[in-house]
């Protein structure tokens, strides 16, 4: 039996760092899913072995012990005592860009294995997700949400607001660990934006939301990758409703009035970044 699952990328509409606890950064972050996804294909086995084959974007070079799809699958088999699986991940989400690709793959594998082996223990699956990474639990469900704590506390946000988005993905990624380390060493940004962004989503107010797009990791990401600031300025030059960086970078995104405007800007762009048109997935 074979199950396929779409593992959607995420964008951080806000990322407010609120402190540090037990060596982990605490945050409030409003996030959304976009229709850029990796495709996960999972087939059952008769034994308990797990195989993972990566396809595309250089993902073939990811060591197995650092592959979140493999980590998720082996944890699932162990926790629920199921048979193993043969997994293929077709990569489409740029890596090292702050789009949550590896977390999405873990969540996509867990969702596919749930269907494959008819497991309905949502709490148990969420426990596996949280042990892998702070945003994997959110990736199980996606949509608009406010993440808090280390990112494992999920508050869904009821909103049907559609955002038409253009992604600007520099050639080089940013190390999340290095970005947080540089943040800790530097001057802390002033202002928090997540509650305002959440309120804007609840009101369906796109203009108010775009005024509150913000990311506390922007300055350290710019220091680590000159493409972040360059593409931020490139995006601004097209007068979008709002511009922000997602995660720890390096991808920058701009929100425009319509999909047609996104297409127009993409046709006029002459920079070095990879351009991807996308929209929110509810």
XYZ file of C-alpha atoms in Angstrom:
282
model
C 0.000 0.000 0.000
C 1.232 3.490 -0.872
C 0.259 6.818 0.692
C 1.220 10.247 -0.622
C 1.275 13.400 1.475
C 1.941 17.056 0.667
C 4.319 18.681 3.151
C 3.614 22.426 2.924
C 6.164 25.161 3.600
C 5.488 27.804 6.241
C 6.127 31.512 6.525
C 6.718 33.418 9.734
C 4.540 36.508 9.483
C 6.035 37.594 12.796
C 8.852 36.247 14.940
C 9.162 37.860 18.354
C 11.866 36.416 20.629
C 10.620 36.863 24.203
C 13.400 35.264 26.255
C 15.462 32.163 26.954
C 14.562 29.166 29.138
C 16.575 25.980 29.719
C 18.873 26.923 26.849
C 16.021 27.389 24.353
C 14.773 30.658 22.904
C 11.162 31.467 23.704
C 9.096 33.084 21.001
C 5.751 34.285 19.799
C 5.323 33.786 16.075
C 2.340 34.066 13.764
C 2.766 31.565 10.948
C 0.929 30.427 7.844
C 1.129 27.613 5.325
C 1.784 28.329 1.654
C 1.178 26.159 -1.389
C 4.843 25.317 -1.880
C 5.349 21.721 -0.814
C 7.523 18.632 -0.777
C 5.786 15.458 -1.903
C 6.097 12.489 0.447
C 5.508 8.946 -0.805
C 5.311 6.167 1.789
C 4.947 2.430 1.169
C 4.494 -0.249 3.821
C 7.015 -2.995 4.523
C 6.628 -6.404 6.132
C 9.596 -5.844 8.456
C 10.458 -2.888 10.713
C 13.127 -1.340 8.511
C 12.873 2.270 7.346
C 14.395 3.522 4.106
C 14.380 7.140 2.952
C 15.248 8.295 -0.559
C 15.643 12.016 -1.182
C 15.099 13.550 -4.613
C 15.962 17.083 -5.707
C 17.644 20.330 -4.613
C 20.754 18.513 -3.419
C 18.810 16.779 -0.664
C 20.483 13.500 -1.591
C 23.515 14.678 0.407
C 21.649 14.972 3.731
C 23.132 12.407 6.172
C 20.569 9.841 7.287
C 21.124 10.595 10.982
C 20.244 14.271 10.319
C 17.305 13.578 8.021
C 14.078 14.565 9.772
C 12.002 12.311 7.537
C 14.055 9.314 8.670
C 14.052 10.412 12.329
C 10.265 10.824 12.261
C 9.648 7.455 10.612
C 11.892 5.462 12.934
C 10.340 7.145 15.991
C 6.852 6.373 14.676
C 7.618 2.683 14.079
C 9.136 2.356 17.545
C 6.354 4.191 19.398
C 3.401 2.491 17.709
C 5.081 -0.885 17.022
C 4.122 -0.852 13.355
C 5.939 -2.315 10.400
C 8.506 -0.136 8.660
C 8.231 1.887 5.486
C 9.970 2.823 2.263
C 9.843 6.613 1.965
C 10.647 8.914 -0.929
C 10.791 12.683 -0.441
C 10.565 14.825 -3.567
C 12.090 18.153 -2.505
C 10.594 21.372 -3.785
C 10.974 23.624 -0.721
C 14.350 25.429 -0.834
C 16.667 24.347 1.973
C 18.277 26.721 4.471
C 15.729 29.397 3.597
C 13.572 29.540 6.737
C 10.638 27.860 4.992
C 10.551 24.856 7.323
C 11.302 22.233 4.686
C 12.895 19.622 6.956
C 10.164 20.084 9.575
C 7.543 19.802 6.856
C 9.098 16.527 5.699
C 8.956 15.109 9.240
C 5.319 16.160 9.602
C 4.465 14.841 6.145
C 5.979 11.453 6.972
C 4.095 11.289 10.280
C 0.804 12.186 8.579
C 1.382 9.594 5.845
C 2.293 6.871 8.362
C -0.824 7.687 10.404
C -2.942 6.964 7.339
C -0.880 3.974 6.257
C -1.115 2.186 9.607
C -4.448 3.680 10.765
C -3.030 5.305 13.911
C -5.382 7.824 15.551
C -3.281 8.719 18.593
C -2.950 12.442 17.893
C -1.256 13.122 21.234
C 1.348 10.437 20.627
C 2.100 11.706 17.119
C 2.412 15.285 18.426
C 4.903 14.049 21.049
C 7.075 12.583 18.284
C 6.811 15.823 16.323
C 7.799 18.008 19.288
C 10.819 15.815 20.007
C 12.106 16.349 16.449
C 11.807 20.135 16.212
C 9.943 23.093 17.617
C 7.713 23.681 14.585
C 7.111 20.079 13.476
C 3.964 19.859 15.613
C 2.526 22.892 13.844
C 3.418 21.387 10.478
C 1.156 18.410 11.201
C -1.851 20.674 10.671
C -0.670 23.954 9.140
C -2.871 26.966 8.480
C -2.730 30.231 10.392
C -1.517 29.847 13.970
C 0.250 31.590 16.820
C 3.239 29.583 18.040
C 4.604 30.208 21.524
C 6.996 28.622 24.003
C 9.740 27.064 21.888
C 7.212 26.893 19.068
C 5.480 23.744 20.316
C 2.460 25.567 21.814
C 0.021 26.029 18.941
C -2.979 28.375 18.965
C -4.885 28.103 15.661
C -6.102 31.400 14.209
C -9.465 31.350 12.454
C -9.036 33.416 9.310
C -9.827 32.961 5.640
C -7.598 35.838 4.543
C -5.749 34.990 1.344
C -2.252 36.333 0.886
C -0.629 36.487 -2.549
C 3.096 36.175 -2.018
C 6.339 36.367 -3.930
C 9.333 34.608 -2.394
C 12.867 35.889 -2.985
C 15.279 33.042 -2.180
C 18.998 33.980 -2.169
C 21.547 31.536 -3.508
C 22.927 30.809 -0.030
C 21.072 29.748 3.101
C 21.466 30.801 6.728
C 22.391 28.515 9.608
C 19.652 28.728 12.232
C 22.102 27.970 15.039
C 24.517 30.689 13.907
C 21.675 33.167 13.472
C 20.424 32.689 17.049
C 24.003 32.846 18.362
C 24.561 36.176 16.629
C 21.194 37.416 17.913
C 22.270 36.612 21.472
C 25.474 38.608 21.006
C 23.859 41.700 19.494
C 21.513 44.486 20.436
C 17.989 43.193 20.883
C 15.271 44.596 18.609
C 12.504 46.700 20.128
C 8.827 45.916 19.693
C 6.600 42.872 19.510
C 4.171 42.306 16.682
C 2.542 38.896 17.002
C -0.595 39.925 18.892
C -1.289 42.734 16.426
C -0.790 40.342 13.524
C -3.122 37.799 15.114
C -5.781 40.474 15.597
C -5.396 41.574 11.987
C -5.932 38.023 10.765
C -9.039 37.630 12.911
C -10.381 40.878 11.434
C -9.411 39.877 7.896
C -7.461 43.127 7.626
C -4.656 42.564 5.138
C -3.278 46.108 5.392
C -3.034 45.949 9.188
C -1.392 42.531 8.977
C 1.227 43.779 6.527
C 2.047 46.728 8.819
C 2.940 44.200 11.518
C 5.168 41.851 9.504
C 8.392 41.626 11.511
C 11.225 39.285 12.439
C 13.654 39.723 15.351
C 16.231 37.581 13.520
C 16.437 39.874 10.498
C 19.595 41.781 11.539
C 21.705 38.713 12.402
C 20.537 36.966 9.224
C 21.648 39.988 7.181
C 25.050 39.818 8.860
C 25.400 36.146 7.930
C 24.075 36.385 4.363
C 24.277 39.565 2.302
C 21.554 38.201 0.042
C 18.942 38.702 2.770
C 19.263 42.496 2.921
C 19.731 42.744 -0.844
C 16.539 40.834 -1.597
C 14.641 42.712 1.116
C 15.512 45.958 -0.676
C 14.680 44.422 -4.053
C 11.272 43.360 -2.756
C 10.629 46.824 -1.285
C 11.406 48.456 -4.617
C 8.207 46.978 -6.067
C 6.021 48.742 -3.435
C 4.329 45.660 -1.961
C 1.823 45.709 0.892
C 4.522 44.310 3.168
C 7.944 42.639 3.193
C 9.505 40.297 5.738
C 12.039 37.510 6.198
C 10.818 34.069 7.212
C 12.392 32.014 9.994
C 16.115 32.622 10.336
C 16.347 33.342 6.605
C 17.513 33.430 3.996
C 14.185 33.731 2.128
C 12.454 37.100 1.990
C 8.836 37.446 0.909
C 6.588 40.245 -0.261
C 2.799 40.375 -0.025
C 1.039 41.928 -3.007
C -2.543 42.912 -3.781
C -3.148 40.006 -6.153
C -1.685 36.993 -7.900
C -1.572 39.069 -11.089
C 0.638 41.635 -9.361
C 2.939 38.842 -8.189
C 3.287 37.618 -11.746
C 4.021 41.131 -12.983
C 6.730 41.703 -10.367
C 8.292 38.316 -11.099
C 8.486 39.255 -14.773
C 10.216 42.552 -13.925
C 12.675 41.210 -11.377
C 16.311 41.219 -12.523
C 18.130 40.141 -9.354
C 20.057 37.034 -8.365
C 17.489 35.294 -6.177
C 15.200 32.444 -7.103
C 11.655 33.785 -7.413
C 8.683 31.641 -6.362
C 5.073 32.778 -6.553
C 2.833 31.281 -3.898
C -0.248 31.892 -1.767
C -1.552 30.930 1.630
C -3.133 27.513 2.201
C -5.904 27.366 4.799
